[in-house]
Short mmCIF file of C-alpha atoms and ligand atoms in Angstrom, two decimals:
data_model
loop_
_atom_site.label_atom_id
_atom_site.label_comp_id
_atom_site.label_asym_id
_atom_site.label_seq_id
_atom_site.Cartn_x
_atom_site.Cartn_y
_atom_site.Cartn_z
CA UNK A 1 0.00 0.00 0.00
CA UNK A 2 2.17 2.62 1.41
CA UNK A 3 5.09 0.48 1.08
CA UNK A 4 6.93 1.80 -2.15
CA UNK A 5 6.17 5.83 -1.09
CA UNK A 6 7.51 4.75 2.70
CA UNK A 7 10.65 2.95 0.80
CA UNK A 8 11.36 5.61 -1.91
CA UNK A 9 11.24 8.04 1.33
CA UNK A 10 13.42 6.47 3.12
CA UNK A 11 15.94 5.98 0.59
CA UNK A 12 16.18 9.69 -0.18
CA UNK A 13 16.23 11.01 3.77
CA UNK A 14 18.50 7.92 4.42
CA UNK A 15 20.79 9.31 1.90
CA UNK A 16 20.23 13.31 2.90
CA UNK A 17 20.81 12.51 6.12
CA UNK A 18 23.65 9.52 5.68
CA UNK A 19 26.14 11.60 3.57
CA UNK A 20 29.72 9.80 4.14
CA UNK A 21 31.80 12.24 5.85
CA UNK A 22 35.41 12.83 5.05
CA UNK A 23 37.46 10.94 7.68
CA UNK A 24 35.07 8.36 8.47
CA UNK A 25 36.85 5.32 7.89
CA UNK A 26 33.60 3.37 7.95
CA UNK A 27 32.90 4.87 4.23
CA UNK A 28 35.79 2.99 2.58
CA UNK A 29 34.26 1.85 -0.63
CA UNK A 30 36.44 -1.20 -1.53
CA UNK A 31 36.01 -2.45 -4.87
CA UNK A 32 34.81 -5.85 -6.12
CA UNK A 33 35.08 -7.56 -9.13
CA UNK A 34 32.53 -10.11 -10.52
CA UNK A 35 31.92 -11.41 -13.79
CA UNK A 36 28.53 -13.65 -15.51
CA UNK A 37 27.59 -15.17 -18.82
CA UNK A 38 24.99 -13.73 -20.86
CA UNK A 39 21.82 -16.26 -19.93
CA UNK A 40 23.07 -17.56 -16.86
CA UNK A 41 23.22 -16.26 -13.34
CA UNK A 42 25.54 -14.72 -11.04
CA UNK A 43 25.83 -14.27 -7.14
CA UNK A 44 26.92 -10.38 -6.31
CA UNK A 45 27.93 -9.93 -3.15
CA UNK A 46 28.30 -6.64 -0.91
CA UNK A 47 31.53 -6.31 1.08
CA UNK A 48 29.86 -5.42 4.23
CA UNK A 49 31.14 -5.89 8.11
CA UNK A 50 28.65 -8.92 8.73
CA UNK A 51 29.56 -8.71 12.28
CA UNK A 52 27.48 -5.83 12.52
CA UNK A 53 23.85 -6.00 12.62
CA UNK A 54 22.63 -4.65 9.61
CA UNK A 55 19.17 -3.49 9.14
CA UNK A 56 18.63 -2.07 5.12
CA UNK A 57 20.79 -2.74 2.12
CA UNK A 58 19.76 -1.19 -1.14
CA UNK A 59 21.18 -2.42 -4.18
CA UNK A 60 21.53 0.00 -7.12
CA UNK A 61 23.31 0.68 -10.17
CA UNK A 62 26.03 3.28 -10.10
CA UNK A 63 25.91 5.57 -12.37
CA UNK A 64 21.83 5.81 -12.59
CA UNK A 65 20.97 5.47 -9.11
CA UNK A 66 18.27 2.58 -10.08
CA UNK A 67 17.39 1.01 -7.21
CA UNK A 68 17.42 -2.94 -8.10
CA UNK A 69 16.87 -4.99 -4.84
CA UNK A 70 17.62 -5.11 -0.99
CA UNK A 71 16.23 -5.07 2.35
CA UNK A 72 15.10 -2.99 4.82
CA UNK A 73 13.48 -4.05 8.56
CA UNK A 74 11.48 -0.82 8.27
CA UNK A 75 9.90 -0.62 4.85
CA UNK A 76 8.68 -2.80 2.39
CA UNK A 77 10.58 -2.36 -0.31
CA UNK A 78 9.40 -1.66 -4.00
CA UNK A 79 11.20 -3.76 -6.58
CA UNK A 80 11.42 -2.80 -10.25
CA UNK A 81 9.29 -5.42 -12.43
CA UNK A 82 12.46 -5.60 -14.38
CA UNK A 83 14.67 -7.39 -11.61
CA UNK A 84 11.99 -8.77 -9.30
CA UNK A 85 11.41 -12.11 -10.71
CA UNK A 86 15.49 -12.55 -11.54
CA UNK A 87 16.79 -11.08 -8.33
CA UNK A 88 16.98 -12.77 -4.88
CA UNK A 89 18.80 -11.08 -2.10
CA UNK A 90 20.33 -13.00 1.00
CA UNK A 91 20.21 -11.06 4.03
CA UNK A 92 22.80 -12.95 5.84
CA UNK A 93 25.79 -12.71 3.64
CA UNK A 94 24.62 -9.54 1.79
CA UNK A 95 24.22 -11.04 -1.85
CA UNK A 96 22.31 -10.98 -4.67
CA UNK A 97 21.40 -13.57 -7.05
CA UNK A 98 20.69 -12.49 -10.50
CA UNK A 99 19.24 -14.94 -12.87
CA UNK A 100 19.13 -14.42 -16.82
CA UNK A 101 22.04 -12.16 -17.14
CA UNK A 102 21.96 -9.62 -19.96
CA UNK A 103 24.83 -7.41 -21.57
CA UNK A 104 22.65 -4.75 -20.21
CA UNK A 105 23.60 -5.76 -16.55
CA UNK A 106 26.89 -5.21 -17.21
CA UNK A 107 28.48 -2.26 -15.28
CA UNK A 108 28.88 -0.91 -11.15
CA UNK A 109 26.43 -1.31 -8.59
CA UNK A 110 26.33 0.49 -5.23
CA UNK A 111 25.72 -1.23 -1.93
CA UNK A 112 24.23 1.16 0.45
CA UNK A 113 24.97 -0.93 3.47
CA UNK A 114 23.14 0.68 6.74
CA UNK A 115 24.34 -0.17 10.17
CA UNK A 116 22.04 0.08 13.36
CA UNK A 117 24.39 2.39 14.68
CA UNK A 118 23.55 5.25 12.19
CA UNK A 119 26.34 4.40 10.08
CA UNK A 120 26.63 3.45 6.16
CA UNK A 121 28.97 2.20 3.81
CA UNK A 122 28.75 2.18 -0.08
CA UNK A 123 30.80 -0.50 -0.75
CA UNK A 124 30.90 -0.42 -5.13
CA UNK A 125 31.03 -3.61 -6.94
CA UNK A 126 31.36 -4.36 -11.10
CA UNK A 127 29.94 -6.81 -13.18
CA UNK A 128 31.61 -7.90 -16.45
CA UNK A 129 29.16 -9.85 -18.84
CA UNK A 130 30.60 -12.30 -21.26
CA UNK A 131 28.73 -14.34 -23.91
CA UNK A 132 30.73 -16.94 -26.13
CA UNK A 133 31.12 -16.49 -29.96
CA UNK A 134 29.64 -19.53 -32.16
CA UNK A 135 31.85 -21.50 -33.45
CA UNK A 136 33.24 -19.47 -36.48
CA UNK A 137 32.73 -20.44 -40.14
CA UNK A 138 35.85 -19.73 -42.13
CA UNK A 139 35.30 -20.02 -46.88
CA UNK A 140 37.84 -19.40 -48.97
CA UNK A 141 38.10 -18.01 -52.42
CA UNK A 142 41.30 -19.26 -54.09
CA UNK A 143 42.69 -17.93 -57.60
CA UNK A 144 46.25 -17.96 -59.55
CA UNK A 145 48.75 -15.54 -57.98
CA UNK A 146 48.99 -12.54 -60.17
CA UNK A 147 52.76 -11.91 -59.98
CA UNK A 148 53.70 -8.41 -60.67
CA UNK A 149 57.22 -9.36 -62.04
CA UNK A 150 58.00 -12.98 -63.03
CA UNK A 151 56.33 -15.77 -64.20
CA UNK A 152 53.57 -17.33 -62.11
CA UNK A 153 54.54 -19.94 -59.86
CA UNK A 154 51.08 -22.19 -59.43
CA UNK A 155 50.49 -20.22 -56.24
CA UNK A 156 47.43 -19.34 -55.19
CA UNK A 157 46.41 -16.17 -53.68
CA UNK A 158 43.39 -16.88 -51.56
CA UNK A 159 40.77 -14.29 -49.93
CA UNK A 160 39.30 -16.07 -46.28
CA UNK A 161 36.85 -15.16 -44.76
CA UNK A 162 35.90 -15.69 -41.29
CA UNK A 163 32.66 -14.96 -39.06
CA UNK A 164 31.47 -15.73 -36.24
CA UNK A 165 28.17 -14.10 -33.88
CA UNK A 166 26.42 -13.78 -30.58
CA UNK A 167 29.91 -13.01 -28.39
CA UNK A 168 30.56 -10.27 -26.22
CA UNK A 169 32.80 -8.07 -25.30
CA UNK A 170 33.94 -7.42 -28.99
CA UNK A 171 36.90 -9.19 -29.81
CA UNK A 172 38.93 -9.95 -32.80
CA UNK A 173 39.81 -12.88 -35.76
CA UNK A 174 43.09 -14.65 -35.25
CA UNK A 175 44.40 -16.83 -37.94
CA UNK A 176 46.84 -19.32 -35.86
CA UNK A 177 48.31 -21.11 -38.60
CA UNK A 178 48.65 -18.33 -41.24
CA UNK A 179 51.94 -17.15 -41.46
CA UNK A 180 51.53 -13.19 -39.76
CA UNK A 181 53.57 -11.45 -42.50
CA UNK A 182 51.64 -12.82 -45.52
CA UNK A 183 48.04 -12.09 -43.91
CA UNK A 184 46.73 -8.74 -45.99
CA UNK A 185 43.73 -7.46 -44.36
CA UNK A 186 40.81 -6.86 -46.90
CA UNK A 187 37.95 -5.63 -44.20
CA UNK A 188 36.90 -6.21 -40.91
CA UNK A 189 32.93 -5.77 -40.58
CA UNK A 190 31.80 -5.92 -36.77
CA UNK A 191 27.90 -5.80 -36.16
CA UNK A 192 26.36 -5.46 -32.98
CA UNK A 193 22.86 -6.92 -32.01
CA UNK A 194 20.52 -4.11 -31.30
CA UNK A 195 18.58 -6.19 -28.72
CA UNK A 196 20.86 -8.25 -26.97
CA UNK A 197 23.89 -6.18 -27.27
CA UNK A 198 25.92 -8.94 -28.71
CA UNK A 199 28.66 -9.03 -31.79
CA UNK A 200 28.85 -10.54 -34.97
CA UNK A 201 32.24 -10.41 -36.41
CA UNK A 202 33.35 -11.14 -40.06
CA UNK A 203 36.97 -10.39 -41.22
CA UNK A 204 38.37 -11.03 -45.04
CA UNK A 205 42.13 -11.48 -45.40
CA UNK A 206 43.87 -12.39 -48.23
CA UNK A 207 46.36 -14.84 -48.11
CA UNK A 208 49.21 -16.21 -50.78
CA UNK A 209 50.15 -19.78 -50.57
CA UNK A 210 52.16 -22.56 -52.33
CA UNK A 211 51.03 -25.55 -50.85
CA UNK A 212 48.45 -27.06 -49.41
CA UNK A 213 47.62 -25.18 -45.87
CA UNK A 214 45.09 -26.28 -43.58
CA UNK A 215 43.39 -23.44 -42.23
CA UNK A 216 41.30 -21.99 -39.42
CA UNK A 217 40.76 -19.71 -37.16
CA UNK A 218 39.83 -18.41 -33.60
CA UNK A 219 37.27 -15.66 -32.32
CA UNK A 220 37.84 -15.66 -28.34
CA UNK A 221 38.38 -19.60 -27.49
CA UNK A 222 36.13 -20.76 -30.27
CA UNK A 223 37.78 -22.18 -33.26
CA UNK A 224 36.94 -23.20 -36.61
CA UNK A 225 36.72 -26.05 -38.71
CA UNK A 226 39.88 -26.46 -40.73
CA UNK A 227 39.85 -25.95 -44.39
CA UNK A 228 42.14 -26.79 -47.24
CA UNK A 229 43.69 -24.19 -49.29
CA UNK A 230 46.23 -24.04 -52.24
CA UNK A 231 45.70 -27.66 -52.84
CA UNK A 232 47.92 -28.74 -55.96
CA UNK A 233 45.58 -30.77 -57.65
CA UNK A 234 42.62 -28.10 -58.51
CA UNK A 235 44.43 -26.09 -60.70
CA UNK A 236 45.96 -29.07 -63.12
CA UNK A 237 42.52 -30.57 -62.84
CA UNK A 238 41.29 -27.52 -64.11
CA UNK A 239 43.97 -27.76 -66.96
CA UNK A 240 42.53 -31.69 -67.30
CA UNK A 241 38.71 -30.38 -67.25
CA UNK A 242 39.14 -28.02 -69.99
CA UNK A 243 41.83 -30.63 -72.30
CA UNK A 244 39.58 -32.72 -71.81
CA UNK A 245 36.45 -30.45 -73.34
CA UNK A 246 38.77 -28.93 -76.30
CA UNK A 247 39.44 -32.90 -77.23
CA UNK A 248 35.74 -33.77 -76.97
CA UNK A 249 34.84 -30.79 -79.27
CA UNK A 250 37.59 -31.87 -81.80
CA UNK A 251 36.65 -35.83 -81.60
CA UNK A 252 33.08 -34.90 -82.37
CA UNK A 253 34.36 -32.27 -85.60
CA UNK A 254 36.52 -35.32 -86.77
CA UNK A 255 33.49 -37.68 -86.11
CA UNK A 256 31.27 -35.38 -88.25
CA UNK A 257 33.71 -34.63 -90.96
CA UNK A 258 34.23 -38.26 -91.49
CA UNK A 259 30.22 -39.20 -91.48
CA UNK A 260 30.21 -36.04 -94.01
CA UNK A 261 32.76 -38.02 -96.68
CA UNK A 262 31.24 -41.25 -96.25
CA UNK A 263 27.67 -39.90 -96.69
CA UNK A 264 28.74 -37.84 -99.72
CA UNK A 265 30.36 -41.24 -101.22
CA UNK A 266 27.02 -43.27 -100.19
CA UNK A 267 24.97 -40.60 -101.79
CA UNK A 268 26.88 -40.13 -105.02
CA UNK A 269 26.29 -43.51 -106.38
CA UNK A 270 22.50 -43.50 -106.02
CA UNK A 271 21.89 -41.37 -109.47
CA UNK A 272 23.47 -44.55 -110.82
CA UNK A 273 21.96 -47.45 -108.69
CA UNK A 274 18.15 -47.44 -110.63
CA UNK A 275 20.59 -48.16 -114.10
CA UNK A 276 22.50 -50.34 -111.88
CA UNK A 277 19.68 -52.40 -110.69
CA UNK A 278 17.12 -52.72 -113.50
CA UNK A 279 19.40 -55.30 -115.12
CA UNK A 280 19.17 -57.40 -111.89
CA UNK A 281 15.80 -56.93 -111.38
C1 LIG B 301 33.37 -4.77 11.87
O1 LIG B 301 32.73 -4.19 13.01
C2 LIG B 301 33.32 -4.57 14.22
C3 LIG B 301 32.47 -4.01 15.36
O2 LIG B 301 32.22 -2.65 15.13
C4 LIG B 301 34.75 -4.03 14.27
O3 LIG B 301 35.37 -4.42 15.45
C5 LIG B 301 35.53 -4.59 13.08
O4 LIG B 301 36.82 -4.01 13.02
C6 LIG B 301 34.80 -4.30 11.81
N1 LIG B 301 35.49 -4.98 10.71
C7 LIG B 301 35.77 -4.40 9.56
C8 LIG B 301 36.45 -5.26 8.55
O5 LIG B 301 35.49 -3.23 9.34
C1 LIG B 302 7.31 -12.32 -12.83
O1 LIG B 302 6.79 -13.62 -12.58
C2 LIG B 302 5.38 -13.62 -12.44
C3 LIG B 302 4.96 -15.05 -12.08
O2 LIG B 302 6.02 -15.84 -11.71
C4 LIG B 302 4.75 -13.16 -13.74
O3 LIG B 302 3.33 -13.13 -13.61
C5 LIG B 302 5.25 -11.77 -14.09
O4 LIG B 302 4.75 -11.39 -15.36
C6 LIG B 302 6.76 -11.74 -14.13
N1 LIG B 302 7.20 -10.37 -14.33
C7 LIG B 302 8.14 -10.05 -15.22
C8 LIG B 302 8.47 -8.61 -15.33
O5 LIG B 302 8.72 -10.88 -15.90
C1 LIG B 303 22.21 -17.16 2.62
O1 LIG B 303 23.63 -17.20 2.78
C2 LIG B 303 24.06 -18.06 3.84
C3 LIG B 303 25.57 -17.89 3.96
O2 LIG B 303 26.19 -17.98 2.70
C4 LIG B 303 23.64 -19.48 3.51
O3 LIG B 303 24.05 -20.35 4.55
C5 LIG B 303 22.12 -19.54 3.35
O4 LIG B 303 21.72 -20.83 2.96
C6 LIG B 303 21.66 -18.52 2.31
N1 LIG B 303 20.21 -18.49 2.29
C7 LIG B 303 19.50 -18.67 1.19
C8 LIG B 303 18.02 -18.56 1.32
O5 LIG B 303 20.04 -18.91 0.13
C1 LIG B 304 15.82 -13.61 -20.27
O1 LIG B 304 15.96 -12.28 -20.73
C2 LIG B 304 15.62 -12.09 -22.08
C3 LIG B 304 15.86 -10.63 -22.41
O2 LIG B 304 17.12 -10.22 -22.00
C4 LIG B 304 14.18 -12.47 -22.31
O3 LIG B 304 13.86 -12.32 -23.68
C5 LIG B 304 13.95 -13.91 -21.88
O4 LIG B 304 12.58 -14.23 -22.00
C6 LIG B 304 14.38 -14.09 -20.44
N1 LIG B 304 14.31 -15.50 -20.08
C7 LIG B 304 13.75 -15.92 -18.96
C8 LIG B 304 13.77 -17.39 -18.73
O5 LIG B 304 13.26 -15.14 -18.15
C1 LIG B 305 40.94 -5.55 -38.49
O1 LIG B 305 41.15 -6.21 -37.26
C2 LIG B 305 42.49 -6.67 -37.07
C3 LIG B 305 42.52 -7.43 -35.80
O2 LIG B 305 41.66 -8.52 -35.86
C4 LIG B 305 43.42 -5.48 -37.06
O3 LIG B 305 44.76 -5.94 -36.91
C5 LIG B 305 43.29 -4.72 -38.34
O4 LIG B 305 44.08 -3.57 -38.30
C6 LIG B 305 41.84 -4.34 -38.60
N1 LIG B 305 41.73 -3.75 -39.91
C7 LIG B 305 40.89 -2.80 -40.24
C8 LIG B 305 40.90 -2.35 -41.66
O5 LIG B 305 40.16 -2.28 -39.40
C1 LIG B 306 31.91 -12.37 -44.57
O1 LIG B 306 32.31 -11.39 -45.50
C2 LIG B 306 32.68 -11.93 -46.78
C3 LIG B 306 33.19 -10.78 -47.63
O2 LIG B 306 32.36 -9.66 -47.56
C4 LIG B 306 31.47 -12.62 -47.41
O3 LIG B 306 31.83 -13.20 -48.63
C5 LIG B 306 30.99 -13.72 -46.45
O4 LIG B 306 29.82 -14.31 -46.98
C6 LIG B 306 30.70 -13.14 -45.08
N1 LIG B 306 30.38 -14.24 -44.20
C7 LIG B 306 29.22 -14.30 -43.51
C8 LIG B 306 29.02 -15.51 -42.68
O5 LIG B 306 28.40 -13.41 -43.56
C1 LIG B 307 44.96 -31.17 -43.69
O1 LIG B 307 43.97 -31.93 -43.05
C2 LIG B 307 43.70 -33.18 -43.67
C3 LIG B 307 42.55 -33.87 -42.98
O2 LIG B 307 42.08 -33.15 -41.89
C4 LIG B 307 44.97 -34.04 -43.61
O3 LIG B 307 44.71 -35.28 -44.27
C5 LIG B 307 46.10 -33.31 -44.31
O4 LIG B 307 47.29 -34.05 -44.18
C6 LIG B 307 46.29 -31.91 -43.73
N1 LIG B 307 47.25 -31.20 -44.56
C7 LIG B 307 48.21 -30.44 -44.07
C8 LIG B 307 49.08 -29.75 -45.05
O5 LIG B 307 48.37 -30.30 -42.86
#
């Protein structure tokens, strides 16, 4: 009824009235560090003297003051739709489960830790979110080198491409295999998921081989498939594929120039055959 008035009341006075002074050593705000996956949970918990009875502890983000859940032997307090079915705060160590993490969670959050003895701390804590990148998908493009000076070698000069999506923080393509020096970055296109705040990443290298290289590569810990590049065999079979074309093509002219002579020397008897015949007949 009253309950959310009485509790957004008391939060304000409380912190009017609570202001840390300078020289207090109670006001120490040490610094925590937690991290969660995107989907999952995490247990936050507020560095506060347990030893101390404690009797309200309001959980809120830093740099927007939300208020996100706590306690508070006074006042019932009035939780945000948006946390109250994933939050669940333990009074006796001073934590916070939060269920169904979001990158949107990700940042500091202020305990407001009051003592019974009129005292407070605001103890800050951050959460890092990380979400895993698929497994990426890495397709290759492979042509003759173009040599600039000199004859071609049968190298290949390949462009890559590799993507991979749903991953946060941003991070970046690494080609383990792939000789550094010969990797010739083409574009990097980064895309970021305007609802869950995640990243889809797709860079194009080119790449100049002589042999056959077996390659993938790596987004975070995930790592591709392997694929085969510069293999030996696909540009002679090329060579083969189109031989083998130019000889059908001249097989069938030779084929039809022959059935051309022996139907011309069929046909130019006939005139004669009736002459030929009527004797027999
Ligand atoms: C916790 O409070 C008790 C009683 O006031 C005090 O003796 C102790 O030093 C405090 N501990 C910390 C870590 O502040
Ligand atoms: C919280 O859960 C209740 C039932 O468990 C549901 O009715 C309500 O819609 C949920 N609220 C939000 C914001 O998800
Ligand atoms: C609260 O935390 C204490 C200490 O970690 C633990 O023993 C207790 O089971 C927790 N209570 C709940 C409801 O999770
Ligand atoms: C988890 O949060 C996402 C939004 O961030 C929501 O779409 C989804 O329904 C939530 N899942 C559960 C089980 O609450
Ligand atoms: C693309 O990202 C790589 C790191 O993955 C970086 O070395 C390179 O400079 C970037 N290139 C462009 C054009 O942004
Ligand atoms: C990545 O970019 C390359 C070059 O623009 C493109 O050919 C390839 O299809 C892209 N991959 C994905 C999975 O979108
Ligand atoms: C590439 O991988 C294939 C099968 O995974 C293997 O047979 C081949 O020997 C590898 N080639 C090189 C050059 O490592």
């Amino acid at each position: 009824m009253k309950g959310p008035v009485f509790s957004l009341l008391a939060l304000v006075i409380t912190s009017v009235l609570l202001t840390p002074s300078p020289g207090d050593g109670s006001t120490v705000s040490p610094v925590r560090d937690f991290s969660a996956v995107l989907g999952q949970s995490v247990t936050l918990r507020c560095p506060g003297n347990l030893s101390v009875p404690i009797i309200r502890l309001y959980i809120q983000r830093k740099q927007t003051n939300v208020f996100i859940n706590g306690f508070d032997d006074q006042y019932l307090l009035k939780v945000h739709p948006e946390y109250r079915n994933r939050t669940k705060v333990n009074r006796t160590d001073l934590s916070m489960k939060m269920s169904n993490i979001s990158i949107s969670d990700e940042g500091s959050y202020m305990c407001v830790i009051f003592y019974s003895r009129t005292s407070k701390e605001e103890p800050v804590i951050n959460l890092k979110v990380t979400a895993e990148y698929s497994v990426p998908t890495v397709k290759a493009e492979c042509g003759e080198r173009i040599h600039s000076n000199g004859p071609a070698t049968g190298g290949k000069s390949c462009q890559l491409s590799c993507s991979s999506t749903g991953g946060y923080p941003l991070s970046v393509v690494e080609w383990p295999v792939l000789h550094q020096s010969l990797i010739r970055n083409i574009e990097n296109k980064s895309s970021e998921d305007p609802h869950y705040k995640t990243w889809t990443i797709n860079q194009t290298i080119m790449y100049s081989c002589d042999k056959p290289t077996n390659v993938s590569c790596s987004i975070g810990s995930a790592v591709s498939h392997p694929i085969t590049i510069c293999q030996e065999d696909s540009f002679p079979l090329r060579v083969i594929a189109a031989t083998a074309v130019v000889m059908a093509f001249v097989l069938i002219l030779i084929l039809g120039l022959v059935l051309m002579k022996c139907c011309r020397r069929r046909l130019r008897p006939r005139p004669e055959d009736p002459a030929l015949e009527v004797p027999l007949a």
